[in-house]
XYZ file of N, CA and C in Angstrom:
657
model
N 224.114 167.695 52.526
C 222.669 167.506 52.314
C 221.849 168.529 53.111
N 222.371 168.898 54.288
C 221.670 169.912 55.092
C 221.473 171.206 54.313
N 222.539 171.635 53.646
C 222.471 172.885 52.886
C 221.485 172.755 51.735
N 221.481 171.595 51.076
C 220.564 171.366 49.950
C 219.116 171.472 50.411
N 218.789 170.763 51.494
C 217.416 170.794 52.023
C 217.043 172.202 52.471
N 217.963 172.844 53.183
C 217.693 174.192 53.672
C 217.442 175.181 52.554
N 218.295 175.140 51.535
C 218.149 176.063 50.401
C 216.852 175.802 49.647
N 216.529 174.533 49.409
C 215.297 174.195 48.688
C 214.057 174.630 49.467
N 214.089 174.443 50.778
C 212.953 174.860 51.612
C 212.780 176.376 51.584
N 213.902 177.077 51.685
C 213.850 178.543 51.665
C 213.381 179.050 50.305
N 213.886 178.448 49.230
C 213.477 178.859 47.882
C 211.986 178.632 47.656
N 211.488 177.474 48.108
C 210.057 177.192 47.942
C 209.225 178.204 48.719
N 209.688 178.557 49.922
C 208.967 179.545 50.737
C 208.964 180.911 50.068
N 210.123 181.323 49.538
C 210.214 182.628 48.878
C 209.361 182.679 47.611
N 209.353 181.592 46.847
C 208.542 181.553 45.621
C 207.057 181.684 45.947
N 206.599 180.911 46.920
C 205.178 180.916 47.279
C 204.786 182.229 47.954
N 205.551 182.618 48.985
C 205.214 183.846 49.717
C 205.415 185.086 48.851
N 206.496 185.098 48.071
C 206.773 186.243 47.209
C 205.699 186.454 46.166
N 205.242 185.360 45.568
C 204.184 185.473 44.560
C 202.875 185.915 45.202
N 202.589 185.418 46.403
C 201.371 185.828 47.115
C 201.367 187.335 47.379
N 202.501 187.839 47.848
C 202.600 189.272 48.149
C 202.469 190.098 46.872
N 203.154 189.648 45.812
C 203.064 190.350 44.538
C 201.653 190.369 43.987
N 200.964 189.237 44.087
C 199.587 189.138 43.594
C 198.621 189.939 44.461
N 198.947 190.080 45.715
C 198.104 190.867 46.616
C 198.025 192.321 46.137
N 199.170 192.852 45.711
C 199.219 194.256 45.284
C 198.816 194.451 43.821
N 199.101 193.468 42.975
C 198.830 193.649 41.545
C 197.492 193.087 41.089
N 196.928 192.149 41.879
C 195.741 191.433 41.418
C 194.615 191.392 42.449
N 194.925 191.826 43.686
C 193.912 191.766 44.739
C 193.745 190.391 45.341
N 194.797 189.561 45.228
C 194.784 188.213 45.800
C 194.784 188.315 47.333
N 194.076 187.455 48.074
C 193.333 186.282 47.606
C 191.846 186.524 47.332
N 191.315 187.691 47.732
C 189.872 187.914 47.603
C 189.389 187.824 46.163
N 190.237 188.243 45.226
C 189.835 188.287 43.821
C 189.437 186.914 43.284
N 190.040 185.845 43.810
C 189.771 184.521 43.243
C 188.374 183.996 43.575
N 187.653 184.713 44.460
C 186.274 184.331 44.754
C 185.281 185.353 44.175
N 185.786 186.253 43.319
C 184.931 187.254 42.689
C 184.195 186.659 41.487
N 183.304 187.471 40.913
C 182.616 187.079 39.684
C 183.655 186.845 38.578
N 183.511 185.773 37.785
C 184.490 185.453 36.739
C 184.782 186.604 35.782
N 183.757 187.384 35.433
C 183.963 188.490 34.498
C 184.881 189.545 35.106
N 184.701 189.817 36.392
C 185.567 190.781 37.085
C 187.014 190.290 37.069
N 187.197 189.001 37.325
C 188.541 188.413 37.341
C 189.191 188.506 35.969
N 188.443 188.115 34.929
C 188.994 188.110 33.573
C 189.325 189.518 33.091
N 188.494 190.486 33.444
C 188.777 191.872 33.060
C 189.997 192.412 33.796
N 190.128 192.051 35.069
C 191.277 192.536 35.839
C 192.575 191.929 35.324
N 192.483 190.745 34.745
C 193.684 190.103 34.217
C 194.283 190.878 33.056
N 193.465 191.698 32.389
C 193.978 192.495 31.280
C 194.922 193.589 31.766
N 194.730 194.028 32.998
C 195.634 195.017 33.593
C 196.855 194.292 34.156
N 198.025 194.630 33.732
C 199.267 193.983 34.192
C 199.234 192.486 33.909
N 198.740 192.130 32.722
C 198.562 190.714 32.372
C 199.861 189.914 32.471
N 200.949 190.466 31.926
C 202.226 189.753 31.936
C 202.729 189.549 33.361
N 202.630 190.587 34.184
C 203.094 190.488 35.566
C 202.304 189.441 36.342
N 200.982 189.443 36.164
C 200.130 188.484 36.871
C 200.476 187.058 36.467
N 200.684 186.836 35.164
C 201.044 185.498 34.677
C 202.376 185.047 35.261
N 203.352 185.956 35.298
C 204.671 185.616 35.832
C 204.613 185.310 37.327
N 203.810 186.077 38.056
C 203.687 185.847 39.499
C 203.036 184.503 39.795
N 202.023 184.154 39.015
C 201.402 182.845 39.209
C 202.362 181.720 38.816
N 203.183 181.959 37.797
C 204.169 180.948 37.412
C 205.187 180.757 38.535
N 205.582 181.873 39.150
C 206.496 181.798 40.296
C 205.866 180.993 41.426
N 204.559 181.170 41.614
C 203.799 180.396 42.603
C 203.946 178.904 42.296
N 203.780 178.554 41.020
C 203.906 177.159 40.605
C 205.298 176.612 40.824
N 206.318 177.437 40.570
C 207.699 177.022 40.799
C 207.913 176.685 42.272
N 207.187 177.386 43.144
C 207.244 177.062 44.571
C 206.841 175.619 44.816
N 205.810 175.156 44.105
C 205.392 173.760 44.206
C 206.472 172.816 43.717
N 207.144 173.191 42.626
C 208.249 172.391 42.093
C 209.364 172.271 43.129
N 209.660 173.376 43.810
C 210.702 173.370 44.832
C 210.317 172.501 46.030
N 209.024 172.476 46.362
C 208.552 171.630 47.464
C 208.818 170.159 47.143
N 208.611 169.780 45.879
C 208.887 168.398 45.462
C 210.355 168.063 45.715
N 211.251 168.946 45.290
C 212.685 168.699 45.469
C 213.057 168.659 46.956
N 212.476 169.574 47.729
C 212.763 169.612 49.168
C 212.272 168.345 49.864
N 211.122 167.836 49.432
C 210.566 166.611 50.028
C 211.480 165.422 49.777
N 212.029 165.359 48.570
C 212.942 164.261 48.226
C 214.210 164.347 49.067
N 214.769 165.555 49.162
C 216.021 165.735 49.901
C 215.837 165.527 51.405
N 214.747 166.043 51.961
C 214.508 165.918 53.404
C 214.324 164.463 53.810
N 213.744 163.678 52.925
C 213.551 162.250 53.213
C 214.892 161.553 53.451
N 215.922 161.925 52.673
C 217.241 161.326 52.853
C 217.776 161.602 54.257
N 217.604 162.839 54.715
C 218.094 163.205 56.050
C 217.336 162.450 57.132
N 216.004 162.448 57.037
C 215.182 161.791 58.061
C 215.471 160.296 58.131
N 215.657 159.671 56.984
C 215.912 158.229 56.984
C 217.342 157.905 57.405
N 218.264 158.832 57.174
C 219.638 158.613 57.641
C 219.711 158.623 59.168
N 218.691 159.240 59.793
C 218.604 159.272 61.261
C 217.779 158.106 61.804
N 217.327 157.224 60.899
C 216.607 156.028 61.326
C 215.102 156.141 61.381
N 214.528 157.194 60.802
C 213.070 157.371 60.825
C 212.523 157.076 59.427
N 211.743 155.995 59.303
C 211.307 155.543 57.982
C 209.797 155.623 57.756
N 209.018 155.829 58.800
C 207.556 155.802 58.642
C 207.016 157.177 58.265
N 207.155 158.148 59.177
C 206.643 159.493 58.891
C 207.329 160.117 57.684
N 208.628 159.830 57.532
C 209.387 160.424 56.423
C 208.850 159.975 55.071
N 208.439 158.712 54.976
C 207.892 158.216 53.708
C 206.531 158.830 53.405
N 205.703 158.974 54.432
C 204.397 159.623 54.232
C 204.591 161.081 53.798
N 205.524 161.772 54.462
C 205.789 163.178 54.129
C 206.313 163.305 52.703
N 207.181 162.397 52.330
C 207.785 162.388 50.988
C 206.718 162.251 49.900
N 205.825 161.287 50.064
C 204.774 161.046 49.064
C 203.800 162.216 49.011
N 203.355 162.679 50.184
C 202.410 163.802 50.224
C 203.026 165.080 49.655
N 204.314 165.290 49.918
C 204.993 166.481 49.410
C 205.096 166.493 47.901
N 205.415 165.347 47.323
C 205.523 165.257 45.863
C 204.165 165.494 45.209
N 203.129 164.855 45.739
C 201.789 165.017 45.152
C 201.328 166.467 45.266
N 201.562 167.085 46.431
C 201.168 168.494 46.604
C 201.878 169.391 45.596
N 203.192 169.230 45.489
C 203.969 170.082 44.592
C 203.537 169.965 43.146
N 203.277 168.743 42.710
C 202.841 168.518 41.324
C 201.467 169.139 41.086
N 200.537 168.914 42.013
C 199.185 169.476 41.866
C 199.221 171.003 41.829
N 200.040 171.599 42.694
C 200.137 173.059 42.724
C 200.702 173.592 41.413
N 201.793 173.017 40.959
C 202.451 173.494 39.739
C 201.540 173.349 38.523
N 200.948 172.172 38.375
C 200.079 171.916 37.217
C 198.830 172.787 37.269
N 198.214 172.874 38.440
C 196.956 173.608 38.556
C 197.095 175.106 38.439
N 198.183 175.655 38.980
C 198.338 177.114 38.995
C 198.610 177.657 37.605
N 199.052 176.797 36.689
C 199.340 177.240 35.327
C 198.097 177.714 34.590
N 196.916 177.440 35.139
C 195.701 177.955 34.497
C 195.706 179.474 34.467
N 196.399 180.083 35.428
C 196.473 181.543 35.480
C 197.586 182.110 34.600
N 198.453 181.261 34.093
C 199.535 181.746 33.238
C 199.237 181.545 31.762
N 198.321 180.644 31.434
C 198.025 180.359 30.025
C 196.528 180.358 29.722
N 195.780 179.491 30.403
C 194.365 179.288 30.070
C 193.513 180.526 30.311
N 193.568 181.083 31.507
C 192.713 182.228 31.834
C 193.108 183.507 31.096
N 194.410 183.789 30.901
C 194.755 184.950 30.072
C 194.224 184.815 28.642
N 194.275 183.597 28.093
C 193.734 183.364 26.752
C 192.231 183.612 26.732
N 191.546 183.136 27.762
C 190.099 183.335 27.876
C 189.781 184.823 28.014
N 190.599 185.523 28.769
C 190.416 186.961 28.951
C 190.579 187.706 27.628
N 191.602 187.339 26.854
C 191.833 187.972 25.550
C 190.667 187.737 24.598
N 190.169 186.502 24.579
C 189.051 186.173 23.690
C 187.808 186.968 24.058
N 187.594 187.179 25.348
C 186.429 187.945 25.789
C 186.578 189.424 25.425
N 187.750 189.978 25.679
C 187.997 191.394 25.383
C 187.929 191.658 23.880
N 188.416 190.711 23.079
C 188.425 190.868 21.617
C 187.118 190.429 20.958
N 186.102 190.130 21.785
C 184.757 189.776 21.305
C 184.715 188.474 20.503
N 185.718 187.614 20.714
C 185.683 186.306 20.056
C 184.668 185.389 20.733
N 184.445 185.637 22.014
C 183.394 184.948 22.762
C 182.676 185.988 23.614
N 181.448 185.702 23.989
C 180.681 186.647 24.803
C 181.122 186.562 26.262
N 180.748 187.567 27.043
C 181.070 187.549 28.472
C 180.415 186.358 29.158
N 179.204 186.025 28.730
C 178.497 184.892 29.325
C 179.248 183.595 29.062
N 179.711 183.414 27.820
C 180.469 182.207 27.471
C 181.789 182.155 28.243
N 182.451 183.306 28.332
C 183.723 183.363 29.063
C 183.520 183.025 30.536
N 182.449 183.569 31.117
C 182.146 183.297 32.518
C 181.859 181.834 32.776
N 181.110 181.212 31.863
C 180.777 179.795 32.024
C 182.018 178.918 31.891
N 182.864 179.232 30.892
C 184.094 178.463 30.706
C 185.011 178.606 31.920
N 185.111 179.824 32.431
C 185.945 180.069 33.610
C 185.449 179.244 34.793
N 184.139 179.268 35.025
C 183.571 178.539 36.167
C 183.849 177.047 36.075
N 183.655 176.489 34.883
C 183.869 175.048 34.701
C 185.330 174.691 34.952
N 186.240 175.435 34.305
C 187.662 175.141 34.444
C 188.151 175.378 35.869
N 187.720 176.488 36.465
C 188.215 176.835 37.796
C 187.633 175.947 38.885
N 186.393 175.502 38.704
C 185.786 174.636 39.720
C 186.538 173.323 39.835
N 186.911 172.743 38.691
C 187.601 171.450 38.740
C 189.110 171.608 38.928
N 189.750 172.359 38.009
C 191.204 172.493 38.079
C 191.629 173.329 39.284
N 190.881 174.402 39.537
C 191.268 175.327 40.595
C 190.791 174.941 41.972
N 189.496 175.140 42.225
C 188.963 174.939 43.572
C 189.060 173.490 44.035
N 188.915 172.547 43.095
C 188.933 171.134 43.487
C 190.347 170.576 43.591
N 191.119 170.640 42.485
C 192.427 169.995 42.449
C 193.539 170.838 43.087
N 193.680 172.091 42.615
C 194.809 172.914 43.060
C 194.641 173.425 44.478
N 193.408 173.673 44.887
C 193.189 174.181 46.240
C 192.845 173.044 47.207
N 191.667 172.446 47.062
C 191.235 171.482 48.075
C 192.132 170.241 48.140
N 192.251 169.525 47.038
C 193.027 168.277 47.054
C 194.494 168.557 47.378
N 195.060 169.579 46.746
C 196.471 169.898 46.996
C 196.708 170.282 48.454
N 195.789 171.058 49.039
C 195.956 171.474 50.429
C 195.798 170.310 51.407
N 195.018 169.312 51.036
C 194.938 168.100 51.867
C 196.318 167.455 51.940
N 196.963 167.317 50.782
C 198.299 166.716 50.749
C 199.329 167.613 51.433
N 199.184 168.937 51.296
C 200.107 169.858 51.964
C 200.001 169.738 53.480
N 198.777 169.683 53.987
C 198.599 169.580 55.441
C 199.212 168.285 55.974
N 199.054 167.190 55.227
C 199.629 165.919 55.669
C 201.144 165.913 55.505
N 201.661 166.584 54.483
C 203.109 166.684 54.316
C 203.738 167.386 55.516
N 203.155 168.529 55.901
C 203.690 169.290 57.033
C 203.547 168.502 58.328
N 202.390 167.864 58.521
C 202.159 167.083 59.740
C 203.160 165.935 59.849
N 203.326 165.180 58.767
C 204.217 164.014 58.792
C 205.679 164.426 58.938
N 206.083 165.488 58.258
C 207.455 165.974 58.424
C 207.696 166.443 59.852
N 206.700 167.101 60.430
C 206.827 167.579 61.811
C 206.991 166.411 62.774
N 206.193 165.369 62.582
C 206.289 164.183 63.433
C 207.647 163.506 63.271
N 208.124 163.440 62.040
C 209.422 162.827 61.777
C 210.544 163.625 62.427
N 210.502 164.950 62.259
C 211.539 165.811 62.832
C 211.534 165.766 64.353
N 210.352 165.679 64.950
C 210.257 165.574 66.409
C 210.836 164.257 66.910
N 210.617 163.198 66.151
C 211.068 161.874 66.599
C 212.583 161.711 66.518
N 213.232 162.467 65.613
C 214.689 162.329 65.477
C 215.443 163.505 66.111
N 214.690 164.464 66.679
C 215.298 165.643 67.313
C 216.295 166.341 66.389
N 215.892 166.504 65.145
C 216.799 167.070 64.140
C 216.848 168.596 64.195
N 215.704 169.197 64.488
C 215.635 170.657 64.665
C 214.951 170.935 66.003
N 214.862 172.201 66.374
C 214.204 172.562 67.634
C 212.771 172.039 67.654
N 212.348 171.518 68.804
C 211.012 170.920 68.911
C 209.890 171.881 68.540
N 210.100 173.176 68.772
C 209.024 174.127 68.493
C 208.726 174.213 66.994
N 209.722 173.893 66.160
C 209.485 173.866 64.708
C 208.497 172.759 64.372
N 208.704 171.590 64.975
C 207.793 170.471 64.752
C 206.404 170.741 65.298
N 206.343 171.307 66.500
C 205.041 171.609 67.114
C 204.286 172.673 66.318
N 205.015 173.690 65.844
C 204.391 174.725 65.015
C 203.852 174.117 63.726
N 204.611 173.190 63.150
C 204.170 172.521 61.929
C 202.877 171.749 62.133
N 202.762 171.081 63.275
C 201.542 170.325 63.576
C 200.346 171.263 63.684
N 200.532 172.399 64.354
C 199.445 173.382 64.496
C 199.022 173.918 63.130
N 200.011 174.254 62.295
C 199.713 174.777 60.953
C 199.000 173.726 60.113
N 199.445 172.480 60.212
C 198.826 171.396 59.435
C 197.362 171.210 59.818
N 197.084 171.231 61.112
C 195.700 171.072 61.580
C 194.851 172.268 61.150
N 195.403 173.485 61.303
C 194.680 174.686 60.891
C 194.379 174.691 59.408
N 195.344 174.261 58.606
C 195.159 174.202 57.153
C 194.095 173.181 56.782
N 194.105 172.040 57.460
C 193.111 170.999 57.174
C 191.707 171.499 57.496
N 191.566 172.201 58.621
C 190.255 172.749 59.004
C 189.812 173.822 58.004
N 190.719 174.737 57.666
C 190.390 175.791 56.710
C 190.019 175.250 55.350
N 190.578 174.113 55.018
C 190.322 173.495 53.716
C 188.891 172.975 53.587
N 188.177 172.901 54.707
C 186.780 172.455 54.677
C 185.869 173.509 54.054
N 186.442 174.659 53.704
C 185.692 175.667 52.945
C 185.106 175.052 51.681
N 185.823 174.090 51.128
C 185.400 173.412 49.901
C 184.014 172.785 50.042
N 183.648 172.411 51.259
C 182.357 171.756 51.505
C 181.225 172.759 51.666
N 181.525 174.037 51.448
C 180.485 175.062 51.495
C 180.514 175.935 52.731
N 181.524 175.735 53.591
C 181.638 176.550 54.805
C 182.451 177.794 54.449
N 181.790 178.797 53.906
C 182.458 179.971 53.335
C 183.290 180.749 54.350
N 182.887 180.719 55.625
C 183.601 181.478 56.648
C 185.029 180.971 56.859
N 185.304 179.756 56.364
C 186.631 179.178 56.546
C 187.623 179.641 55.480
N 187.165 180.475 54.541
C 188.055 180.954 53.473
C 189.275 181.670 54.049
N 189.046 182.563 55.016
C 190.154 183.307 55.621
C 191.092 182.365 56.367
N 190.506 181.394 57.092
C 191.321 180.401 57.809
C 192.194 179.644 56.814
N 191.591 179.270 55.694
C 192.297 178.561 54.624
C 193.495 179.364 54.148
N 193.272 180.633 53.842
C 194.338 181.472 53.284
C 195.415 181.797 54.319
N 195.015 182.009 55.563
C 195.989 182.320 56.612
C 196.941 181.146 56.819
N 196.385 179.942 56.941
C 197.235 178.785 57.225
C 198.004 178.307 55.995
N 197.480 178.546 54.794
C 198.260 178.218 53.598
C 199.461 179.163 53.496
N 199.286 180.414 53.914
C 200.404 181.369 53.953
C 201.410 180.975 55.036
N 200.898 180.527 56.187
C 201.777 180.103 57.278
C 202.593 178.871 56.905
N 202.069 178.069 55.987
C 202.823 176.888 55.552
C 204.114 177.311 54.852
N 204.052 178.408 54.081
C 205.259 178.934 53.436
C 206.224 179.471 54.495
N 205.678 180.120 55.518
C 206.492 180.634 56.627
C 207.189 179.486 57.346
N 206.475 178.363 57.519
C 207.052 177.196 58.187
C 208.203 176.620 57.367
N 208.034 176.557 56.044
C 209.108 176.065 55.178
C 210.344 176.954 55.290
N 210.115 178.249 55.383
C 211.227 179.190 55.530
C 211.969 178.950 56.846
N 211.215 178.828 57.944
C 211.829 178.573 59.251
C 212.585 177.250 59.258
N 211.980 176.237 58.643
C 212.615 174.920 58.586
C 213.943 175.003 57.843
N 213.923 175.684 56.697
C 215.145 175.819 55.910
C 216.244 176.534 56.670
N 215.891 177.606 57.364
C 216.876 178.372 58.140
C 217.459 177.522 59.266
N 216.589 176.786 59.964
C 217.046 175.949 61.089
C 217.941 174.804 60.615
N 217.628 174.242 59.451
C 218.423 173.121 58.941
C 219.813 173.588 58.521
N 219.865 174.752 57.885
C 221.171 175.275 57.460
C 222.024 175.644 58.678
């Protein structure tokens, strides 16, 4: 089971971090996602297939987090820890599902919207309005804010569970707690505190780094 949890954690980290790095060079992520909708839709026409695949890989990272959460719960409970492990398990599954479902807007919905705008099937104004509506609810609300709330609690609860059973080095658990708190604070960008955008992105990236470290330590 150790190998299963370790491999799943590492795979989820590679999927999330790898897609982030790829999108950084091919799409201008993460700054691009706060740009004017027309700029985003036009940029999607360049390397459209690659961008869609990278976002899909991002979503697969969420799928892997779900599997890792299920497997890690077995280990934590086999060591006699049933409280934090259950909270981490539930939060991990919800986060993974929200990420996978929400990120697919960049693999299907937005490329379709981009094509319709470029082919003059809809005007730029209509495309911009549709993008804003879809992205505000599916993207900024569900996939980013709500999902990151569950991610921060997943990392926090897993860290507390791991610390209580001394399963990995204590610094892994302590680092997880710091990342969880930082991510929760950065997530308050949703309430209009724009300066927290960078904090949000830094700690969401560190969450993938934490999963990688956890997987390596468990194996």
